[in-house]
Short mmCIF file of C-alpha atoms and ligand atoms in Angstrom, two decimals:
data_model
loop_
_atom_site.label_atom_id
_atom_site.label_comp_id
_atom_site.label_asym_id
_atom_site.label_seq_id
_atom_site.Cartn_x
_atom_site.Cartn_y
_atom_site.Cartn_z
CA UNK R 1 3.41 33.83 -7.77
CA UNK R 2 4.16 33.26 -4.26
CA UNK R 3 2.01 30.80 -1.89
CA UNK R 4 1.77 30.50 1.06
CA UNK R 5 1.24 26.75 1.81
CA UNK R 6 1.75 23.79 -0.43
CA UNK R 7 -1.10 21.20 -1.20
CA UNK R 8 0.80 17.90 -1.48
CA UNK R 9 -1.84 15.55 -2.99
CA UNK R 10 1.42 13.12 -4.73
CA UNK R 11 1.31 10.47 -1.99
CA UNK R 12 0.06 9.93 1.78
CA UNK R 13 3.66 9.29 2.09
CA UNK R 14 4.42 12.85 2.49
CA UNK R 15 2.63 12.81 5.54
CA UNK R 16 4.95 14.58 8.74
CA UNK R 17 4.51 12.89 12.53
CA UNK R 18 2.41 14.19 14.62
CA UNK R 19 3.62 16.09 17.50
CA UNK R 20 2.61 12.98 19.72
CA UNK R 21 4.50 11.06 17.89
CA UNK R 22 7.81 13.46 17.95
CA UNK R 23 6.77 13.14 21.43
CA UNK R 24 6.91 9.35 22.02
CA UNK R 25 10.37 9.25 19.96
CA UNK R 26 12.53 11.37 22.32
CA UNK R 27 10.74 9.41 25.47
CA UNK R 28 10.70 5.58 24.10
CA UNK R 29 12.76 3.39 25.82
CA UNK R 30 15.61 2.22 23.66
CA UNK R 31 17.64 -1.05 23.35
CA UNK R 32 19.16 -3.05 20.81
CA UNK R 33 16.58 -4.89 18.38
CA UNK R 34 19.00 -7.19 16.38
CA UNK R 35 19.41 -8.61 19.87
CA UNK R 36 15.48 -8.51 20.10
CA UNK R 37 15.92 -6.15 23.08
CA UNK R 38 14.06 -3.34 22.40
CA UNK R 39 11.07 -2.34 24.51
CA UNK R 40 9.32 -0.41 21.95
CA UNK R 41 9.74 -2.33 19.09
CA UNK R 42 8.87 -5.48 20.65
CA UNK R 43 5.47 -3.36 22.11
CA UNK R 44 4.80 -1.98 18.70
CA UNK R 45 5.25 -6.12 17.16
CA UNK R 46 2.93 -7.37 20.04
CA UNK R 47 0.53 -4.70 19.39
CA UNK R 48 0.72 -5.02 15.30
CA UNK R 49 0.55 -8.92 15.71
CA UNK R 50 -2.88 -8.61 17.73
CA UNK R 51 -4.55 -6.11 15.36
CA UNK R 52 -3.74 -8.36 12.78
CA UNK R 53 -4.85 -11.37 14.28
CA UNK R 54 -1.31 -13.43 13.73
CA UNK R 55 1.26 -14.89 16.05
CA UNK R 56 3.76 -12.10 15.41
CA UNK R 57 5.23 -8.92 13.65
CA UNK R 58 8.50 -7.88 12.67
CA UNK R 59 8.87 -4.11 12.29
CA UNK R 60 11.33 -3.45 8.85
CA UNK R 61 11.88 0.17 7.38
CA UNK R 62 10.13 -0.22 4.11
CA UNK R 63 6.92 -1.58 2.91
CA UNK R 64 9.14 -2.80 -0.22
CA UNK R 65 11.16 -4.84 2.63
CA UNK R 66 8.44 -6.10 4.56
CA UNK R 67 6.86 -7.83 0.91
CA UNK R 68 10.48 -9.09 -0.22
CA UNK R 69 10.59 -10.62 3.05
CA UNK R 70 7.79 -12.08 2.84
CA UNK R 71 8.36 -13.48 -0.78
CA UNK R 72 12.00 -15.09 0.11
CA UNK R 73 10.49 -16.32 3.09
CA UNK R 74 7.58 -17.78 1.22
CA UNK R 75 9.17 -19.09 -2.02
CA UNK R 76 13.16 -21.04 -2.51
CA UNK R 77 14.91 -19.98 -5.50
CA UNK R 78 13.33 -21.10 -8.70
CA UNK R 79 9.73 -21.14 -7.39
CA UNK R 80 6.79 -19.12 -8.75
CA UNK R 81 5.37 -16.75 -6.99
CA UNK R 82 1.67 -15.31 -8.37
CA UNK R 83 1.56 -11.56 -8.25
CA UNK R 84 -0.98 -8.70 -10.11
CA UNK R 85 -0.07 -7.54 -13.32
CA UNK R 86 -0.37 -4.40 -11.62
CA UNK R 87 0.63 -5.05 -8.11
CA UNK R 88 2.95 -2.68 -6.31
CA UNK R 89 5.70 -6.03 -5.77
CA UNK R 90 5.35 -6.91 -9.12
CA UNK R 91 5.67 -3.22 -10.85
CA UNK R 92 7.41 -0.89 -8.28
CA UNK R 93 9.57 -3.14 -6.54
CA UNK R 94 12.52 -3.16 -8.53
CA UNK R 95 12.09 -7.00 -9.17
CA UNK R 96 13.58 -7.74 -5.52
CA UNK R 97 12.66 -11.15 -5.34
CA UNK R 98 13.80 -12.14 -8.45
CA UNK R 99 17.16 -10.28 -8.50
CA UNK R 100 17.69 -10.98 -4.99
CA UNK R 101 15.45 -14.27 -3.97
CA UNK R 102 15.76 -16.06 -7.45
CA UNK R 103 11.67 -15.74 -7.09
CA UNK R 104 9.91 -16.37 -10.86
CA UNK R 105 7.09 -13.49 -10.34
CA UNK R 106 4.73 -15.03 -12.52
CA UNK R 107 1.44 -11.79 -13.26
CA UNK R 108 -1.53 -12.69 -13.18
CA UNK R 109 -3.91 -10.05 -14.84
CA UNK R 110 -5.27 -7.55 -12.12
CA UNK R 111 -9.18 -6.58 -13.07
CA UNK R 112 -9.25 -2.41 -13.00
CA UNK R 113 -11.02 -3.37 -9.17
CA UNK R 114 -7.42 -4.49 -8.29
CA UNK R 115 -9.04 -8.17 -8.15
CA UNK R 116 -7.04 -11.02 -9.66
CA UNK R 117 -8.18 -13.00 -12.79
CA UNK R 118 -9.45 -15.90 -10.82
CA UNK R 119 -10.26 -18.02 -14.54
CA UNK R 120 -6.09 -17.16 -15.23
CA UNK R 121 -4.76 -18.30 -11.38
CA UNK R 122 -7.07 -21.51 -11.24
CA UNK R 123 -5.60 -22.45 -14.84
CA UNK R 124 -2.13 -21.77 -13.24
CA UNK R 125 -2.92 -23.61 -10.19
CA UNK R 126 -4.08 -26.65 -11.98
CA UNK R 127 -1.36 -27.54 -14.50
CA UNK R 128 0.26 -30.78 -13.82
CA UNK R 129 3.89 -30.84 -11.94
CA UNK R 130 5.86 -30.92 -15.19
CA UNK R 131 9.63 -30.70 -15.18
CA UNK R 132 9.13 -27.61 -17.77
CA UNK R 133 7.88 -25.30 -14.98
CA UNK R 134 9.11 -23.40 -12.03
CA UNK R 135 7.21 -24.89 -9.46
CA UNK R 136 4.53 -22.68 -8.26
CA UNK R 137 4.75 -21.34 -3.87
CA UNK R 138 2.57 -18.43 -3.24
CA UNK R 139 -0.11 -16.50 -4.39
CA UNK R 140 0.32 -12.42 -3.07
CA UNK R 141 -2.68 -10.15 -3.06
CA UNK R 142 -2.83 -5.87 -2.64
CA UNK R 143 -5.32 -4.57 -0.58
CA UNK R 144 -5.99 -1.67 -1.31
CA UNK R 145 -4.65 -1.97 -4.98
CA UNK R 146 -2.57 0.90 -5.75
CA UNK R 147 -2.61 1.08 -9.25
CA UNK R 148 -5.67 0.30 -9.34
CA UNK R 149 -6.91 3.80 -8.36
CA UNK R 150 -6.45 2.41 -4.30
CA UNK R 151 -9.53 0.67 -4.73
CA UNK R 152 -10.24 -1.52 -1.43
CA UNK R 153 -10.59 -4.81 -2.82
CA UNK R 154 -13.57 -7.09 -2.01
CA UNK R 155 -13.41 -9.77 0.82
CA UNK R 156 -15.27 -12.21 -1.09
CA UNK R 157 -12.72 -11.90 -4.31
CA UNK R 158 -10.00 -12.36 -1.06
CA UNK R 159 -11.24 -14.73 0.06
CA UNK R 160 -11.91 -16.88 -3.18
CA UNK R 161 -8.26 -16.16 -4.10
CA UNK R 162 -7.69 -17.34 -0.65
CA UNK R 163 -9.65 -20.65 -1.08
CA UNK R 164 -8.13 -21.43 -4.44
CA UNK R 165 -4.34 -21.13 -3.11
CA UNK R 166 -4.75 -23.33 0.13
CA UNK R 167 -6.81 -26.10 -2.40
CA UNK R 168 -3.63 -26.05 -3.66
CA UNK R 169 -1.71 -25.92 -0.94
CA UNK R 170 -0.30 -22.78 -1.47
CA UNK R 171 0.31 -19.53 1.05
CA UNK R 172 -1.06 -16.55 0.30
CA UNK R 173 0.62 -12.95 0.96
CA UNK R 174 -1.42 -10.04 1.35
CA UNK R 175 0.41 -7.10 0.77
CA UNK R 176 -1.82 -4.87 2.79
CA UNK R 177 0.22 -1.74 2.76
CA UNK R 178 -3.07 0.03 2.79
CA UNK R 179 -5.25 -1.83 4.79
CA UNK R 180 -6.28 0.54 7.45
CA UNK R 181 -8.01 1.77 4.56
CA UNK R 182 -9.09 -1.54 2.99
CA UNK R 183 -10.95 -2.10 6.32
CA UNK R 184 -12.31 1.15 6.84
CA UNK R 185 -13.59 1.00 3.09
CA UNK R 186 -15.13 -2.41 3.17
CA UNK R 187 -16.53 -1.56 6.77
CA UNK R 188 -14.73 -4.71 8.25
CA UNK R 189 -11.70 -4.50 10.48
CA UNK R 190 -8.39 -5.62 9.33
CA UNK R 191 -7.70 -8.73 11.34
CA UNK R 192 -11.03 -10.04 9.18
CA UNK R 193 -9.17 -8.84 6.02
CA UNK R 194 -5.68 -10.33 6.86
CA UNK R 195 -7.29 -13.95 8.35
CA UNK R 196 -7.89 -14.75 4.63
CA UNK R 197 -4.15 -14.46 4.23
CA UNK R 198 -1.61 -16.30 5.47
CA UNK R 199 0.62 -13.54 5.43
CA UNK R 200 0.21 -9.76 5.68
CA UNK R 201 2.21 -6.61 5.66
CA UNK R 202 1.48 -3.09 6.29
CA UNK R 203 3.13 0.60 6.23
CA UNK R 204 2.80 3.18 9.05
CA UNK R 205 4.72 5.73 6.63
CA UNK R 206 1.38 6.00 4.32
CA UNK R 207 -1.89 7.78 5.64
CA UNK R 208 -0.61 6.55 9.71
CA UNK R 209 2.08 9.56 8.82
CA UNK R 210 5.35 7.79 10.77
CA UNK R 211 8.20 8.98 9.24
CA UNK R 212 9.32 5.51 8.40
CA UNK R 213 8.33 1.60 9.04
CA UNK R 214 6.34 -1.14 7.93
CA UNK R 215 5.46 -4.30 9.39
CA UNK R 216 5.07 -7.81 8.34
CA UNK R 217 2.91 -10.22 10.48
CA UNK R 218 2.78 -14.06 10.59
CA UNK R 219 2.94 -17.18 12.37
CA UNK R 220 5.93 -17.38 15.22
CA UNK R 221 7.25 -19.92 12.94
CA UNK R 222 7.03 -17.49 9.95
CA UNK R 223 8.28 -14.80 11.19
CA UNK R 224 11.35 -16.60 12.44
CA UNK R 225 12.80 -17.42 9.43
CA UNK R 226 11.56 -13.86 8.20
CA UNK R 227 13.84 -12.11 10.69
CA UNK R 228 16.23 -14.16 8.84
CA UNK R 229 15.84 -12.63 5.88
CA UNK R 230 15.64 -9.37 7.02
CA UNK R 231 19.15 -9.67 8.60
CA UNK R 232 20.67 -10.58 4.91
CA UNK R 233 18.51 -7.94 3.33
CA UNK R 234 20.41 -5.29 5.88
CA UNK R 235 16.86 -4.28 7.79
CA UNK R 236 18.13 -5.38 11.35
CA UNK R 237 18.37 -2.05 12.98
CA UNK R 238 19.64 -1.43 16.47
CA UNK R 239 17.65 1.16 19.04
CA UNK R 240 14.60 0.88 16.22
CA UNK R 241 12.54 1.52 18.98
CA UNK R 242 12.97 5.59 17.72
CA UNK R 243 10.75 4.25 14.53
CA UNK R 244 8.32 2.15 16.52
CA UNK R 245 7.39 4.64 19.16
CA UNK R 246 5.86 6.62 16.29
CA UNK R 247 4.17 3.42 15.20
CA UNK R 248 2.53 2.43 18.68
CA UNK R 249 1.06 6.36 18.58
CA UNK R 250 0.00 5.65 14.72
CA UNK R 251 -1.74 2.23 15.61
CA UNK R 252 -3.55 4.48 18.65
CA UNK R 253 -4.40 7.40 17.15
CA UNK R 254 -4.04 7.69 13.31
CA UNK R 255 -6.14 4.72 12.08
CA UNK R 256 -9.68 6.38 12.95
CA UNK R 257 -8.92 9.42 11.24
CA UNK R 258 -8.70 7.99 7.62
CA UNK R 259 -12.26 8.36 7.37
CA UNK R 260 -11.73 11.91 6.98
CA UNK R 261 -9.40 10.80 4.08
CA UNK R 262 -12.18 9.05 2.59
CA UNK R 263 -14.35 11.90 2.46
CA UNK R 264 -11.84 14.08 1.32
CA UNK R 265 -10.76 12.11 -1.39
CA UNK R 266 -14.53 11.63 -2.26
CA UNK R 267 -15.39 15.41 -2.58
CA UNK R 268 -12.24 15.07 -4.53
CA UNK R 269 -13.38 13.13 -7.46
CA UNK R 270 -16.99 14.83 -7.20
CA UNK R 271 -15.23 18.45 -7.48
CA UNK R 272 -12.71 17.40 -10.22
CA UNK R 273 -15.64 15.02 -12.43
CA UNK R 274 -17.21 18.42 -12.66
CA UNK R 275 -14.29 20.01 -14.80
CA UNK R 276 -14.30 20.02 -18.42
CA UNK R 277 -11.74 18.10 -20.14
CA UNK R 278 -10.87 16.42 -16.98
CA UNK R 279 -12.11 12.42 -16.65
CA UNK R 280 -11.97 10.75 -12.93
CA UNK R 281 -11.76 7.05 -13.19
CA UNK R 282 -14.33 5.25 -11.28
CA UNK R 283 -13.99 3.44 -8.60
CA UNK R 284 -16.56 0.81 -6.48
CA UNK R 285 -15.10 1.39 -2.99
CA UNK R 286 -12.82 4.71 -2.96
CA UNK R 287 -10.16 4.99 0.05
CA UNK R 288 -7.98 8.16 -0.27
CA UNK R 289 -6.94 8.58 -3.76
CA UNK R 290 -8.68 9.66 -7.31
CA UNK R 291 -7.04 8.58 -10.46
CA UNK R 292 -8.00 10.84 -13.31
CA UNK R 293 -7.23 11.66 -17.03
CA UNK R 294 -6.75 14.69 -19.20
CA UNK R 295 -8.34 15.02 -22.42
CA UNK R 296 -5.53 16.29 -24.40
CA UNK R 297 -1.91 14.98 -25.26
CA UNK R 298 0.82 14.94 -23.20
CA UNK R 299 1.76 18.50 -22.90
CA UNK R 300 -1.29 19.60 -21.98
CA UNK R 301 -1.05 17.03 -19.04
CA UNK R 302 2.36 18.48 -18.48
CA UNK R 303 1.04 21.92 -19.03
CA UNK R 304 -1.85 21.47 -16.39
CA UNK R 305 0.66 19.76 -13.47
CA UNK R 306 2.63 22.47 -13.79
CA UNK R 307 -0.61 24.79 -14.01
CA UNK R 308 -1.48 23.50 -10.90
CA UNK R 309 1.95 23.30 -9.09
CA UNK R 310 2.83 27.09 -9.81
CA UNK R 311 -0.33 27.43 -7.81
CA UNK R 312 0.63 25.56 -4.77
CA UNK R 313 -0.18 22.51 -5.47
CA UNK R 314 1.64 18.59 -6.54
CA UNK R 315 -0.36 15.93 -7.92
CA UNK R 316 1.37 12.91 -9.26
CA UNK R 317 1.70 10.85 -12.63
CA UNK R 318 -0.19 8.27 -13.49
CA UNK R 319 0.89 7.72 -17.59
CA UNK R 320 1.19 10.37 -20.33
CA UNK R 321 -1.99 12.13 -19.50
CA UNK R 322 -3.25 10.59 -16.11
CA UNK R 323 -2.92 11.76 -12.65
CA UNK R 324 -3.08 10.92 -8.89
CA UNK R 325 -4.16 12.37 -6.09
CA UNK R 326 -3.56 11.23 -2.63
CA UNK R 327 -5.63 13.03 0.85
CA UNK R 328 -3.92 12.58 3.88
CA UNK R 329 -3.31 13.31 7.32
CA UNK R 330 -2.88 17.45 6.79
CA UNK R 331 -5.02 17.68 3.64
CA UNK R 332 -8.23 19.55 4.94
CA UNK R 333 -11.69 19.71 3.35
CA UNK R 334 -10.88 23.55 2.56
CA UNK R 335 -7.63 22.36 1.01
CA UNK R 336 -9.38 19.75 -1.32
CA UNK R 337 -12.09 22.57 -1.99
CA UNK R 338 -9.13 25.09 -2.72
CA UNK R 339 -7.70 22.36 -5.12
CA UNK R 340 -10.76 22.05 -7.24
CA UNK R 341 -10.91 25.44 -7.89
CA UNK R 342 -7.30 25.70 -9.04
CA UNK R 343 -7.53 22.28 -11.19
CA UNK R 344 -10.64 24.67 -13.37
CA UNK R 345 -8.63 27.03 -13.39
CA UNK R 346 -5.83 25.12 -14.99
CA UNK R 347 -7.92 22.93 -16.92
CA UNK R 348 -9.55 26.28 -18.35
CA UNK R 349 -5.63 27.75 -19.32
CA UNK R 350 -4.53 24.54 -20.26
CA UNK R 351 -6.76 22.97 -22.82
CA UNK R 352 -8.49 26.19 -24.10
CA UNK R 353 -5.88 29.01 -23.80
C1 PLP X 401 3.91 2.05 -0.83
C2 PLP X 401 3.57 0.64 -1.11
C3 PLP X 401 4.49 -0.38 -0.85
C4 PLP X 401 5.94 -0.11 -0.47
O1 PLP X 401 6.13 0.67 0.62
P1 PLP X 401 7.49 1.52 0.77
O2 PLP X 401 7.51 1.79 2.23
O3 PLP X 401 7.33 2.72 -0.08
O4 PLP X 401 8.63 0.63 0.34
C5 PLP X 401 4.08 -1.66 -1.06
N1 PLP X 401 2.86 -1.94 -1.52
C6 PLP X 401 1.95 -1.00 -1.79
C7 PLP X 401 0.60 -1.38 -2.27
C8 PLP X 401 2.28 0.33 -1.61
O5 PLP X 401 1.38 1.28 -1.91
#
C-alpha cells in the first residue's frame, strides 16, 4: 500500500526547522564560540539565561551533554548523585557520569507521576557521614518525566524535593528537557519552574523543532566551570552560531505553539481509550505524549506497530506490549484524527483476525 505522507508520532524529535529558522541559519552572523566569539550563540545564551531566570547559558549539541555537564560539574569523582529510577540520565544516558565523571548515580524510586519518593531521598539525605558511603552532591529532577508518560511534574513535589536538598546543602539539577511543556502544563512559566532548581537544562531539538541543541543554564560561576567540561566532553564547537540561530527563532516562535501539542496529544488518548483491546495509561497533567498498552502478547504488539506503520504511520516502544506516541510541531488535529482511525483498524486485524 502506498501513502502518501507519513505520521511520525515516535518522538517530537523528528520535528524539521521551520522555514524561519532555515532562514535565520544562512543569515546569522558567525564567529568562533570556543573563543566565546560568536554573535548568535552568545544572543541565543543571553536570551536562554533570561527565560530561565539564571546568570547564564551555555548552548551544547545534546540534551544528554547538557545533563552530563551538569552532573560532572555538580558532583567530583566518587560522589553520589540522586537521580529517578526512571529518569532519562539515569536510564537513557548510557551511564555518562559514571563511566566518564566517576559519578555514583544512586535511583531513587520515581512515583508513575514522575515525582521522586520523597520518604526514600529524606532517608538518603539523613544518614550520618560514614566512611562506608560515597558521599552524597546533588539531587537531579525531570520535568516533564519522560518515562513517566511526559507527565509535567508538580511544582509543589519540585519544590519539596527542592527544600529537602538545600536543608542538606545539596544542589539540585533539573533536567528540564521538556519544560516548555512542563510550564505550559502546570500553567506557570518556566523561570518559576527552574528557580526551584539550582540548575536547569533544556532541548530546542524536541517539540521547539531545531535540528540540534540544548542548553544548560546556571550561575556565571556555574557555568564557568561547565564550559569546562564541555571542552573535555568534545561539545566546544566553532561558528555554532548555525545551531543557535535556529534556537533564538525556537525561543520566539515555537514555545506558544505547544499548546496545540497538548490538545493534540489529548484527543489522542481520548480517540485511542475508545479502542478495544487498547489501554492508555493515565496521566494527571498530559503534555504531548500518550503511553498506552496492548492487551495481547508481544506479537500482537509487534503485529499492530507494524499494522499501523504499513499504513503510514510510526509509533514507538514502550516494553513488550506498550507504546508511545509523541504530537509535534507538523502533527495536525486531522493527522491525530486519521491515526485513531487506523490504530481500530489495526487493533481490529490484530487481536481478532
Ligand atoms: C531527550 C531527553 C534528553 C536528552 O536529549 P538528547 O538531545 O536526545 O541527548 C534528556 N532528558 C530528557 C527528559 C529527554 O527527554
Amino acid at each position: 500500500m502506498s501513502v502518501s505522507k507519513i505520521i511520525d508520532l515516535r518522538s517530537d524529535t523528528v520535528t524539521l526547522p521551520t522555514d524561519e529558522m532555515r532562514e535565520a541559519i544562512a543569515r546569522a552572523a558567525l564567529g568562533d564560540d570556543v573563543y566565546g566569539e560568536d554573535p548568535t550563540v552568545n544572543r541565543l545564551e543571553a536570551i536562554a539565561a533570561a527565560m530561565m531566570g539564571k546568570q547564564a547559558a551555555m548552548l551544547v549539541p545534546s540534551g544528554t551533554m547538557a545533563n552530563l555537564a551538569a552532573l560532572l560539574t555538580h558532583c567530583p569523582r566518587g560522589t553520589k548523585a540522586f537521580v529517578g529510577s526512571l529518569a532519562h540520565t539515569y536510564v537513557y544516558e548510557g551511564g555518562g557520569a559514571s563511566a566518564l565523571g566517576g559519578v555514583v548515580m544512586t535511583p531513587i524510586e520515581n512515583r508513575p507521576g514522575g515525582e521522586l519518593d520523597l520518604d526514600q531521598l529524606q532517608a538518603e539525605l539523613e544518614r550520618p557521614p560514614d566512611a562506608h558511603f560515597a558521599p552524597p552532591a546533588l539531587v537531579t529532577l525531570e520535568n516533564t518525566h519522560n518515562l513517566c508518560a511526559g507527565a509535567a511534574v508538580d511544582l509543589s513535589h519540585v519544590s519539596a524535593v527542592a527544600e529537602l536538598a538545600h536543608r542538606h546543602s545539596l544542589p539540585v539539577h533539573l533536567d528540564g528537557a521538556r519544560i516548555f511543556n512542563a510550564a505550559l502544563a502546570l500553567e506557570t512559566s518556566v523561570d518559576k519552574i527552574a528557580a526551584l532548581a539550582d540548575s536547569v537544562s533544556f532541548c530546542l531539538s524536541k517539540g521547539l523543532a531545531c535540528p540540534v541543541g540544548s542548553l544548560l543554564c546556571g550561575t556565571a560561576e556555574f557555568i564557568d566551570r561547565a564550559r569546562r567540561i564541555r571542552k573535555i566532553l568534545g561539545g566546544g564547537m566553532r561558528q555554532a552560531g548555525i545551531i543557535a540561530a535556529a534556537g533564538i527563532v525556537a525561543l520566539k516562535t515555537m514555545v506558544e505553539r505547544l499548546a496545540e501539542d497538548h490538545l493534540n496529544a489529548r484527543a489522542l488518548a481520548e480517540g485511542l481509550s475508545l479502542i478495544a483491546g487498547l489501554e492508555v495509561r493515565p496521566v494527571k497533567r498530559r503534555t504531548n505524549m500518550v503511553v498506552f498498552d496492548i492487551t495481547g502478547d508481544a506479537r500482537a504488539a509487534a503485529a499492530f506497530t507494524a499494522a499501523l506503520k504499513q499504513r503510514g504511520i510510526l509509533i514507538g516502544s514502550r516494553g513488550p506490549t506498550a507504546f508511545r506516541a509523541v504530537t509535534h510541531y507538523g502533527i495536525s488535529r486531522a493527522d491525530v484524527d486519521h491515526a485513531v482511525a487506523v490504530a481500530a483498524e489495526a487493533a481490529a486485524q490484530v487481536l481478532t483476525g
